[in-house]
Amino acid sequence: LRGVVRRGTARAAFADNPARGSILGKTGSAQRVDRAGLERTDAWFAGAILPPDGSDGRPIVIVALLPAAGLGGATAAELADRFSREVLRVRGWEPSLTLAER
């Protein structure tokens, strides 16, 4: 799951996130036909933000589901990146070198 954020389908979305080493995730897309009979692709990202080493706290689970938004590695992962930055800010979790190296 760490590889998805660092080297995989969510790589571009989290590329400049200073804490990306502490973020795990999986992207996806699901094809469906809506009520009007149109084909749609729903985008999703599911993952977690790990607390820095030595800090109190538990991992924070993040899930983004965007109906008819295309591929998860693009749209849903971008939303998850923005949300993760806000979580890091609110929690005061500064990225640590140890986490970045994981």
XYZ file of C-alpha atoms in Angstrom:
102
model
C 0.000 0.000 0.000
C 2.911 2.327 0.603
C 4.153 1.615 -2.922
C 0.881 2.829 -4.462
C 1.515 6.294 -2.999
C 5.266 6.381 -3.596
C 5.607 4.622 -6.973
C 2.180 3.476 -8.146
C -1.116 4.829 -9.362
C -1.331 7.549 -6.664
C 2.273 8.712 -7.217
C 1.389 11.888 -9.126
C -1.315 12.948 -6.665
C 1.012 12.690 -3.654
C 4.247 13.691 -5.443
C 4.886 16.884 -3.470
C 3.266 15.793 -0.199
C 6.030 16.087 2.419
C 4.527 13.216 4.428
C 3.895 10.776 1.583
C 6.142 8.211 3.267
C 3.590 7.951 6.061
C 0.591 7.544 3.753
C -0.650 4.159 2.586
C -3.338 3.632 0.003
C -5.010 1.879 -2.854
C -6.677 3.450 -5.869
C -9.424 2.034 -7.977
C -12.172 2.605 -10.460
C -15.453 0.844 -11.016
C -17.475 0.869 -14.181
C -21.250 0.985 -13.959
C -24.322 2.009 -15.919
C -26.343 4.818 -14.332
C -30.142 5.119 -14.219
C -30.169 6.877 -17.575
C -28.274 3.999 -19.162
C -25.000 5.920 -19.470
C -21.703 4.214 -18.705
C -19.858 5.815 -15.792
C -16.538 5.214 -14.062
C -16.467 5.847 -10.326
C -13.097 6.732 -8.772
C -11.941 5.752 -5.287
C -8.975 5.902 -2.958
C -8.749 4.125 0.396
C -5.820 4.405 2.725
C -4.380 5.582 6.017
C -2.089 8.236 7.428
C 0.364 6.824 9.948
C 1.321 8.940 12.955
C 4.980 9.954 13.166
C 7.282 7.673 15.129
C 7.199 8.426 18.828
C 3.962 10.402 18.723
C 0.662 9.595 20.317
C -2.132 8.705 18.009
C -3.525 6.013 15.827
C -3.561 5.837 12.049
C -6.228 7.945 10.386
C -8.254 6.122 7.728
C -9.097 8.116 4.618
C -11.545 7.151 1.893
C -12.540 9.155 -1.158
C -15.290 7.983 -3.503
C -16.141 10.190 -6.454
C -19.038 9.017 -8.632
C -18.468 9.339 -12.376
C -15.068 10.999 -11.822
C -12.826 8.707 -13.855
C -9.728 6.950 -12.582
C -8.996 6.716 -8.864
C -5.298 7.414 -9.258
C -6.133 10.847 -10.571
C -9.282 12.357 -9.094
C -9.837 10.403 -5.867
C -6.138 10.288 -4.968
C -5.876 14.060 -5.466
C -8.762 14.591 -3.047
C -7.158 12.199 -0.545
C -3.878 14.129 -0.846
C -5.604 17.413 0.009
C -7.408 15.798 2.927
C -4.205 14.188 4.246
C -2.467 17.571 4.286
C -5.274 18.990 6.399
C -5.126 16.043 8.809
C -1.368 16.496 9.178
C -1.844 20.211 9.856
C -4.617 19.738 12.420
C -2.808 16.892 14.220
C 0.525 18.697 14.214
C 2.179 15.640 12.688
C 5.341 16.874 11.078
C 6.832 14.487 8.532
C 9.867 12.704 9.915
C 12.808 11.342 7.997
C 12.138 7.919 9.479
C 8.639 7.804 8.012
C 9.786 9.138 4.648
C 12.320 6.324 4.397
C 9.816 3.534 5.080
